[in-house]
Each structure stands twice: as C-alpha cells, then as structure tokens.
Amino acid sequence: MTPPAPRRRVAVIGTGAIVTGSHLPALGAHAERAELVAAVDVDEGRLDGFRQLTGAQVAGFTSTDAMLDAVRPDLVLIGTPPALHREQTVAALKAGAWVLCEKPLCLSPAELDDITAAEEATGAYASVVFQHRYGSGAVHARELITRGELGAPLVAHCQTTWHRDAAYYSLPWRGRWATEGGGPTMGHGIHQYDLLLHLLGDWEEIRAMAARLVHDIESEDVSTALVRFRSGALATVVNSVLSPDEVSRIRIDCADATVELTHLYGHGNDDWVYTPAPHVAPERAAAWRTPAQDVPSSHVAQLGALLDAYDRGVRPPGSGHDARVALEFAAALYKAAFTGQPVRAGEIGPGDPYYSAMHGGHPEWAPKERA
C-alpha cells in the first residue's frame, strides 16, 4: 500500500476577513492533510487576535521574508490586498512553497509573467482562488458541455450585478489602479466570467464598454462586454457594483438545452437548472440532473484539489493556463472598452500598454498625479 502523504505545513499571509472566514474553515476541513504553522500580518494587534482565534501554536510574523526564512512552509495562503500579491507570491515560490492566492493573482499580464518565471525557476506552483470552478454543479456542467451532451453552445450571458456603497471605497486601496488593479471587472465579476470561460473554453474576440457612473474612484464601477468564442458562441458579460438587487448568474443556451446558474457568492447543485429543448426526449434530459453528491463551491473544495495535486507532485488546478485565462480576459476587456476597438485573444503582450497596466495609460483612465 502507498503510505499516506505527510501533513502539509501551511502559512497564511494576511489575517483579515477572507482568511478567517474562508481559508481557516478550509484548513479545518482538511486538518488531517494540512496544518497551519505560521501567520503574517503587518498589524500586530490583528495578528495576535488571529493567533488566539486559531487556538493553536501558530508562529506570528510581521514580515513575509522573515516567516519564509524561519518556517519554510510547504504551502502559503495569501489573503492580502491585490497590490501585494505578485511580490508575496514570488517570494513564497522562491522559498520552495506552493501558493494559493486570492484573486486577482496579480495586477497585469506582465506581473503574471513574473510569477510564471518564478514557477519555472523553482518547480513550485501558484494557484489563484477561483472557487466557483470546484463545486460539483460546475464540474457536472462542464462535463456535459465538453462532451456535447447539451448540443453546441450558442448564446451565453454572464452577470455579476452587485452593490457597493461609498463606505466600501473608503479603504484607501480600493478603486485605485495601483492597489486594486481595477474595478468590478477585476475585483468582483472575475469569479463569474472565469467560470464562464471554464465552461465554454477559448474566446476569440471581445468588444466592451466601461464607465464610472457613481463612485469617485480611478477605475470603472461598471463594464459590459460582447464576446465571441472559438466555438462560435456569443456571450454578454456584465460587471457592476451599482445594482441594488444583487445576483450572480450564468446562462448558456446550447442547441439541446439551456443551463442556468443563479446564486450570489457561492453555489450548490440546486442552483443549477437544465431546461431541455422541445425536441429532446425526457429520458435524455433526466440524465442531465446534477450529481447525487453536492459539493458547494468553496475554498474547501479548491484547497482539497490543490492538496491532491501536491500529493501527486503535479501542477494544481487554478495555476498556469487556468490562472492566465481570466487575467488576460480582463486586460482585453479593459483595452476594448478604453480604445473602442475589438481585441483578439493573445494580442496583448510585451510592448502593448495593457500588458503592464490594466488602464493602458489611457488619458481618461490612467491615474492622475496627486497634489
């Protein structure tokens, strides 16, 4: 018999709400496979409170480098503001640790190339948290679409219509290109359109609009896009923080069925609905029902998949191409919106202004000099 894999030693960087509310429960669910050994936070008071919350002997540090040198963890979970992600991810990779980082993994395709280079140099991997891919409903829908069970995908809608008030943007790092990387296109809707891209595969062309309608911020507070996929399917994507009736929704109309997902911050099997076309036999439609096992989309599910990959020594889901897809889509959406021109997949590379910053240096969108 193959001996069980050793328990992985885990550190967290950042001890705020996303770590306490999502990463800690995930670690608890996988306690037989992963052990929290260290935490990093520049706020010593918050760090002390976190260590008390864990009820365990967790070493505390105010410096990422000091923690990596002292602890040498197997896995690092990053839950800090977006501007810190690239630097902290690269440092963890260079220390030999695998990484699971909150979205966005970094702020530009150029920064993503830095992470890729660190992966190649170290043999460690960095995954981004896109937990909606890992619920059993999403896994089932992707299998059906990929196998052609629902017929060819034709029309899709992807909607993240949320609401954020002025108080939300009172934190100094929100709504600024240098610290958040963008508005709802980067910080909110990215979960839904990542899942859409996961379900439908490669896209070919995007046309878009963006606006700053309500909030006094550098980035947009709403964006919309029209997308053509390699399969020929057409999709609309809406990312908003201006919508009082909040909902997250994906709808894909295929030749033989419509599949719909409606939720807010996470989904289970019951959130997925399949509607057969009139010509589909009832027994065929019955086979589309969601699986008996109901695995909600969550950090628990994604951490389990990452630990499985670690145990096998293979690239984990959410890294490499998986991480690049959504970030390059965001860059293309911004370029299409700010230039008013269609953008083709793969056209943003070194030398393109949108390669190094999502605002592309556009005079109406780039950060202004502060007095």
JSON list of N, CA and C in Angstrom, two decimals, residues 292-339:
[
{"chain": "A", "resi": 292, "resn": "ALA", "atom": "N", "xyz": [-25.50, 13.16, -7.47]},
{"chain": "A", "resi": 292, "resn": "ALA", "atom": "CA", "xyz": [-26.04, 12.92, -6.14]},
{"chain": "A", "resi": 292, "resn": "ALA", "atom": "C", "xyz": [-25.21, 13.61, -5.07]},
{"chain": "A", "resi": 293, "resn": "GLN", "atom": "N", "xyz": [-23.89, 13.63, -5.24]},
{"chain": "A", "resi": 293, "resn": "GLN", "atom": "CA", "xyz": [-23.03, 14.31, -4.28]},
{"chain": "A", "resi": 293, "resn": "GLN", "atom": "C", "xyz": [-23.12, 15.80, -4.51]},
{"chain": "A", "resi": 294, "resn": "ASP", "atom": "N", "xyz": [-23.35, 16.55, -3.44]},
{"chain": "A", "resi": 294, "resn": "ASP", "atom": "CA", "xyz": [-23.48, 18.00, -3.54]},
{"chain": "A", "resi": 294, "resn": "ASP", "atom": "C", "xyz": [-22.28, 18.66, -2.86]},
{"chain": "A", "resi": 295, "resn": "VAL", "atom": "N", "xyz": [-21.33, 19.11, -3.67]},
{"chain": "A", "resi": 295, "resn": "VAL", "atom": "CA", "xyz": [-20.14, 19.79, -3.16]},
{"chain": "A", "resi": 295, "resn": "VAL", "atom": "C", "xyz": [-20.29, 21.27, -3.47]},
{"chain": "A", "resi": 296, "resn": "PRO", "atom": "N", "xyz": [-20.52, 22.11, -2.48]},
{"chain": "A", "resi": 296, "resn": "PRO", "atom": "CA", "xyz": [-20.67, 23.55, -2.76]},
{"chain": "A", "resi": 296, "resn": "PRO", "atom": "C", "xyz": [-19.36, 24.14, -3.29]},
{"chain": "A", "resi": 297, "resn": "SER", "atom": "N", "xyz": [-19.48, 25.18, -4.10]},
{"chain": "A", "resi": 297, "resn": "SER", "atom": "CA", "xyz": [-18.28, 25.92, -4.49]},
{"chain": "A", "resi": 297, "resn": "SER", "atom": "C", "xyz": [-17.72, 26.59, -3.24]},
{"chain": "A", "resi": 298, "resn": "SER", "atom": "N", "xyz": [-16.42, 26.42, -3.00]},
{"chain": "A", "resi": 298, "resn": "SER", "atom": "CA", "xyz": [-15.87, 26.92, -1.74]},
{"chain": "A", "resi": 298, "resn": "SER", "atom": "C", "xyz": [-14.36, 26.81, -1.76]},
{"chain": "A", "resi": 299, "resn": "HIS", "atom": "N", "xyz": [-13.73, 27.50, -0.81]},
{"chain": "A", "resi": 299, "resn": "HIS", "atom": "CA", "xyz": [-12.30, 27.35, -0.58]},
{"chain": "A", "resi": 299, "resn": "HIS", "atom": "C", "xyz": [-11.99, 25.91, -0.14]},
{"chain": "A", "resi": 300, "resn": "VAL", "atom": "N", "xyz": [-12.92, 25.28, 0.55]},
{"chain": "A", "resi": 300, "resn": "VAL", "atom": "CA", "xyz": [-12.72, 23.89, 0.98]},
{"chain": "A", "resi": 300, "resn": "VAL", "atom": "C", "xyz": [-12.47, 22.99, -0.22]},
{"chain": "A", "resi": 301, "resn": "ALA", "atom": "N", "xyz": [-13.33, 23.13, -1.24]},
{"chain": "A", "resi": 301, "resn": "ALA", "atom": "CA", "xyz": [-13.21, 22.28, -2.42]},
{"chain": "A", "resi": 301, "resn": "ALA", "atom": "C", "xyz": [-11.92, 22.57, -3.17]},
{"chain": "A", "resi": 302, "resn": "GLN", "atom": "N", "xyz": [-11.56, 23.85, -3.33]},
{"chain": "A", "resi": 302, "resn": "GLN", "atom": "CA", "xyz": [-10.36, 24.16, -4.09]},
{"chain": "A", "resi": 302, "resn": "GLN", "atom": "C", "xyz": [-9.11, 23.74, -3.33]},
{"chain": "A", "resi": 303, "resn": "LEU", "atom": "N", "xyz": [-9.06, 23.95, -2.02]},
{"chain": "A", "resi": 303, "resn": "LEU", "atom": "CA", "xyz": [-7.89, 23.53, -1.25]},
{"chain": "A", "resi": 303, "resn": "LEU", "atom": "C", "xyz": [-7.71, 22.03, -1.35]},
{"chain": "A", "resi": 304, "resn": "GLY", "atom": "N", "xyz": [-8.80, 21.27, -1.33]},
{"chain": "A", "resi": 304, "resn": "GLY", "atom": "CA", "xyz": [-8.69, 19.83, -1.48]},
{"chain": "A", "resi": 304, "resn": "GLY", "atom": "C", "xyz": [-8.07, 19.43, -2.80]},
{"chain": "A", "resi": 305, "resn": "ALA", "atom": "N", "xyz": [-8.48, 20.12, -3.88]},
{"chain": "A", "resi": 305, "resn": "ALA", "atom": "CA", "xyz": [-7.92, 19.83, -5.20]},
{"chain": "A", "resi": 305, "resn": "ALA", "atom": "C", "xyz": [-6.43, 20.18, -5.25]},
{"chain": "A", "resi": 306, "resn": "LEU", "atom": "N", "xyz": [-6.05, 21.27, -4.59]},
{"chain": "A", "resi": 306, "resn": "LEU", "atom": "CA", "xyz": [-4.64, 21.65, -4.58]},
{"chain": "A", "resi": 306, "resn": "LEU", "atom": "C", "xyz": [-3.81, 20.64, -3.79]},
{"chain": "A", "resi": 307, "resn": "LEU", "atom": "N", "xyz": [-4.31, 20.20, -2.64]},
{"chain": "A", "resi": 307, "resn": "LEU", "atom": "CA", "xyz": [-3.59, 19.21, -1.85]},
{"chain": "A", "resi": 307, "resn": "LEU", "atom": "C", "xyz": [-3.46, 17.89, -2.60]},
{"chain": "A", "resi": 308, "resn": "ASP", "atom": "N", "xyz": [-4.48, 17.52, -3.36]},
{"chain": "A", "resi": 308, "resn": "ASP", "atom": "CA", "xyz": [-4.39, 16.31, -4.19]},
{"chain": "A", "resi": 308, "resn": "ASP", "atom": "C", "xyz": [-3.23, 16.44, -5.17]},
{"chain": "A", "resi": 309, "resn": "ALA", "atom": "N", "xyz": [-3.13, 17.61, -5.81]},
{"chain": "A", "resi": 309, "resn": "ALA", "atom": "CA", "xyz": [-2.06, 17.83, -6.78]},
{"chain": "A", "resi": 309, "resn": "ALA", "atom": "C", "xyz": [-0.70, 17.82, -6.09]},
{"chain": "A", "resi": 310, "resn": "TYR", "atom": "N", "xyz": [-0.62, 18.43, -4.91]},
{"chain": "A", "resi": 310, "resn": "TYR", "atom": "CA", "xyz": [0.64, 18.45, -4.17]},
{"chain": "A", "resi": 310, "resn": "TYR", "atom": "C", "xyz": [1.09, 17.02, -3.86]},
{"chain": "A", "resi": 311, "resn": "ASP", "atom": "N", "xyz": [0.15, 16.20, -3.42]},
{"chain": "A", "resi": 311, "resn": "ASP", "atom": "CA", "xyz": [0.49, 14.81, -3.08]},
{"chain": "A", "resi": 311, "resn": "ASP", "atom": "C", "xyz": [1.00, 14.04, -4.30]},
{"chain": "A", "resi": 312, "resn": "ARG", "atom": "N", "xyz": [0.49, 14.39, -5.49]},
{"chain": "A", "resi": 312, "resn": "ARG", "atom": "CA", "xyz": [0.91, 13.70, -6.71]},
{"chain": "A", "resi": 312, "resn": "ARG", "atom": "C", "xyz": [2.10, 14.37, -7.38]},
{"chain": "A", "resi": 313, "resn": "GLY", "atom": "N", "xyz": [2.46, 15.58, -6.91]},
{"chain": "A", "resi": 313, "resn": "GLY", "atom": "CA", "xyz": [3.57, 16.29, -7.50]},
{"chain": "A", "resi": 313, "resn": "GLY", "atom": "C", "xyz": [3.29, 16.81, -8.89]},
{"chain": "A", "resi": 314, "resn": "VAL", "atom": "N", "xyz": [2.03, 17.19, -9.16]},
{"chain": "A", "resi": 314, "resn": "VAL", "atom": "CA", "xyz": [1.65, 17.69, -10.48]},
{"chain": "A", "resi": 314, "resn": "VAL", "atom": "C", "xyz": [1.12, 19.11, -10.34]},
{"chain": "A", "resi": 315, "resn": "ARG", "atom": "N", "xyz": [1.08, 19.84, -11.47]},
{"chain": "A", "resi": 315, "resn": "ARG", "atom": "CA", "xyz": [0.56, 21.21, -11.46]},
{"chain": "A", "resi": 315, "resn": "ARG", "atom": "C", "xyz": [-0.87, 21.22, -10.94]},
{"chain": "A", "resi": 316, "resn": "PRO", "atom": "N", "xyz": [-1.18, 22.09, -9.98]},
{"chain": "A", "resi": 316, "resn": "PRO", "atom": "CA", "xyz": [-2.53, 22.13, -9.42]},
{"chain": "A", "resi": 316, "resn": "PRO", "atom": "C", "xyz": [-3.49, 22.90, -10.32]},
{"chain": "A", "resi": 317, "resn": "PRO", "atom": "N", "xyz": [-4.77, 22.59, -10.26]},
{"chain": "A", "resi": 317, "resn": "PRO", "atom": "CA", "xyz": [-5.75, 23.42, -10.96]},
{"chain": "A", "resi": 317, "resn": "PRO", "atom": "C", "xyz": [-5.73, 24.83, -10.40]},
{"chain": "A", "resi": 318, "resn": "GLY", "atom": "N", "xyz": [-6.05, 25.80, -11.25]},
{"chain": "A", "resi": 318, "resn": "GLY", "atom": "CA", "xyz": [-6.02, 27.19, -10.83]},
{"chain": "A", "resi": 318, "resn": "GLY", "atom": "C", "xyz": [-4.68, 27.87, -11.04]},
{"chain": "A", "resi": 319, "resn": "SER", "atom": "N", "xyz": [-3.70, 27.12, -11.56]},
{"chain": "A", "resi": 319, "resn": "SER", "atom": "CA", "xyz": [-2.38, 27.69, -11.82]},
{"chain": "A", "resi": 319, "resn": "SER", "atom": "C", "xyz": [-2.11, 27.66, -13.32]},
{"chain": "A", "resi": 320, "resn": "GLY", "atom": "N", "xyz": [-0.99, 28.24, -13.73]},
{"chain": "A", "resi": 320, "resn": "GLY", "atom": "CA", "xyz": [-0.60, 28.18, -15.14]},
{"chain": "A", "resi": 320, "resn": "GLY", "atom": "C", "xyz": [-1.66, 28.75, -16.05]},
{"chain": "A", "resi": 321, "resn": "HIS", "atom": "N", "xyz": [-2.07, 27.96, -17.04]},
{"chain": "A", "resi": 321, "resn": "HIS", "atom": "CA", "xyz": [-3.07, 28.41, -18.00]},
{"chain": "A", "resi": 321, "resn": "HIS", "atom": "C", "xyz": [-4.36, 28.82, -17.31]},
{"chain": "A", "resi": 322, "resn": "ASP", "atom": "N", "xyz": [-4.78, 28.06, -16.28]},
{"chain": "A", "resi": 322, "resn": "ASP", "atom": "CA", "xyz": [-6.02, 28.38, -15.58]},
{"chain": "A", "resi": 322, "resn": "ASP", "atom": "C", "xyz": [-5.98, 29.78, -14.98]},
{"chain": "A", "resi": 323, "resn": "ALA", "atom": "N", "xyz": [-4.83, 30.17, -14.43]},
{"chain": "A", "resi": 323, "resn": "ALA", "atom": "CA", "xyz": [-4.70, 31.50, -13.84]},
{"chain": "A", "resi": 323, "resn": "ALA", "atom": "C", "xyz": [-4.63, 32.58, -14.90]},
{"chain": "A", "resi": 324, "resn": "ARG", "atom": "N", "xyz": [-4.04, 32.26, -16.04]},
{"chain": "A", "resi": 324, "resn": "ARG", "atom": "CA", "xyz": [-3.82, 33.24, -17.09]},
{"chain": "A", "resi": 324, "resn": "ARG", "atom": "C", "xyz": [-5.11, 33.61, -17.82]},
{"chain": "A", "resi": 325, "resn": "VAL", "atom": "N", "xyz": [-6.02, 32.66, -17.96]},
{"chain": "A", "resi": 325, "resn": "VAL", "atom": "CA", "xyz": [-7.22, 32.87, -18.78]},
{"chain": "A", "resi": 325, "resn": "VAL", "atom": "C", "xyz": [-8.01, 34.10, -18.33]},
{"chain": "A", "resi": 326, "resn": "ALA", "atom": "N", "xyz": [-8.36, 34.16, -17.05]},
{"chain": "A", "resi": 326, "resn": "ALA", "atom": "CA", "xyz": [-9.20, 35.25, -16.57]},
{"chain": "A", "resi": 326, "resn": "ALA", "atom": "C", "xyz": [-8.45, 36.58, -16.57]},
{"chain": "A", "resi": 327, "resn": "LEU", "atom": "N", "xyz": [-7.15, 36.57, -16.22]},
{"chain": "A", "resi": 327, "resn": "LEU", "atom": "CA", "xyz": [-6.40, 37.82, -16.17]},
{"chain": "A", "resi": 327, "resn": "LEU", "atom": "C", "xyz": [-6.25, 38.42, -17.57]},
{"chain": "A", "resi": 328, "resn": "GLU", "atom": "N", "xyz": [-5.95, 37.59, -18.56]},
{"chain": "A", "resi": 328, "resn": "GLU", "atom": "CA", "xyz": [-5.81, 38.10, -19.92]},
{"chain": "A", "resi": 328, "resn": "GLU", "atom": "C", "xyz": [-7.17, 38.56, -20.48]},
{"chain": "A", "resi": 329, "resn": "PHE", "atom": "N", "xyz": [-8.24, 37.90, -20.06]},
{"chain": "A", "resi": 329, "resn": "PHE", "atom": "CA", "xyz": [-9.57, 38.34, -20.47]},
{"chain": "A", "resi": 329, "resn": "PHE", "atom": "C", "xyz": [-9.86, 39.72, -19.90]},
{"chain": "A", "resi": 330, "resn": "ALA", "atom": "N", "xyz": [-9.51, 39.95, -18.62]},
{"chain": "A", "resi": 330, "resn": "ALA", "atom": "CA", "xyz": [-9.71, 41.26, -18.00]},
{"chain": "A", "resi": 330, "resn": "ALA", "atom": "C", "xyz": [-8.93, 42.34, -18.74]},
{"chain": "A", "resi": 331, "resn": "ALA", "atom": "N", "xyz": [-7.67, 42.06, -19.08]},
{"chain": "A", "resi": 331, "resn": "ALA", "atom": "CA", "xyz": [-6.86, 43.03, -19.81]},
{"chain": "A", "resi": 331, "resn": "ALA", "atom": "C", "xyz": [-7.47, 43.35, -21.16]},
{"chain": "A", "resi": 332, "resn": "ALA", "atom": "N", "xyz": [-7.97, 42.33, -21.84]},
{"chain": "A", "resi": 332, "resn": "ALA", "atom": "CA", "xyz": [-8.59, 42.54, -23.15]},
{"chain": "A", "resi": 332, "resn": "ALA", "atom": "C", "xyz": [-9.88, 43.33, -23.03]},
{"chain": "A", "resi": 333, "resn": "LEU", "atom": "N", "xyz": [-10.66, 43.07, -21.97]},
{"chain": "A", "resi": 333, "resn": "LEU", "atom": "CA", "xyz": [-11.91, 43.82, -21.78]},
{"chain": "A", "resi": 333, "resn": "LEU", "atom": "C", "xyz": [-11.59, 45.30, -21.56]},
{"chain": "A", "resi": 334, "resn": "TYR", "atom": "N", "xyz": [-10.60, 45.59, -20.72]},
{"chain": "A", "resi": 334, "resn": "TYR", "atom": "CA", "xyz": [-10.24, 46.99, -20.49]},
{"chain": "A", "resi": 334, "resn": "TYR", "atom": "C", "xyz": [-9.73, 47.64, -21.77]},
{"chain": "A", "resi": 335, "resn": "LYS", "atom": "N", "xyz": [-8.90, 46.95, -22.51]},
{"chain": "A", "resi": 335, "resn": "LYS", "atom": "CA", "xyz": [-8.37, 47.54, -23.74]},
{"chain": "A", "resi": 335, "resn": "LYS", "atom": "C", "xyz": [-9.49, 47.82, -24.73]},
{"chain": "A", "resi": 336, "resn": "ALA", "atom": "N", "xyz": [-10.41, 46.86, -24.88]},
{"chain": "A", "resi": 336, "resn": "ALA", "atom": "CA", "xyz": [-11.53, 47.06, -25.80]},
{"chain": "A", "resi": 336, "resn": "ALA", "atom": "C", "xyz": [-12.41, 48.21, -25.35]},
{"chain": "A", "resi": 337, "resn": "ALA", "atom": "N", "xyz": [-12.64, 48.31, -24.04]},
{"chain": "A", "resi": 337, "resn": "ALA", "atom": "CA", "xyz": [-13.50, 49.37, -23.52]},
{"chain": "A", "resi": 337, "resn": "ALA", "atom": "C", "xyz": [-12.86, 50.75, -23.67]},
{"chain": "A", "resi": 338, "resn": "PHE", "atom": "N", "xyz": [-11.58, 50.86, -23.36]},
{"chain": "A", "resi": 338, "resn": "PHE", "atom": "CA", "xyz": [-10.94, 52.17, -23.34]},
{"chain": "A", "resi": 338, "resn": "PHE", "atom": "C", "xyz": [-10.52, 52.64, -24.73]},
{"chain": "A", "resi": 339, "resn": "THR", "atom": "N", "xyz": [-10.26, 51.73, -25.65]},
{"chain": "A", "resi": 339, "resn": "THR", "atom": "CA", "xyz": [-9.87, 52.12, -27.01]},
{"chain": "A", "resi": 339, "resn": "THR", "atom": "C", "xyz": [-11.04, 52.16, -27.97]}
]
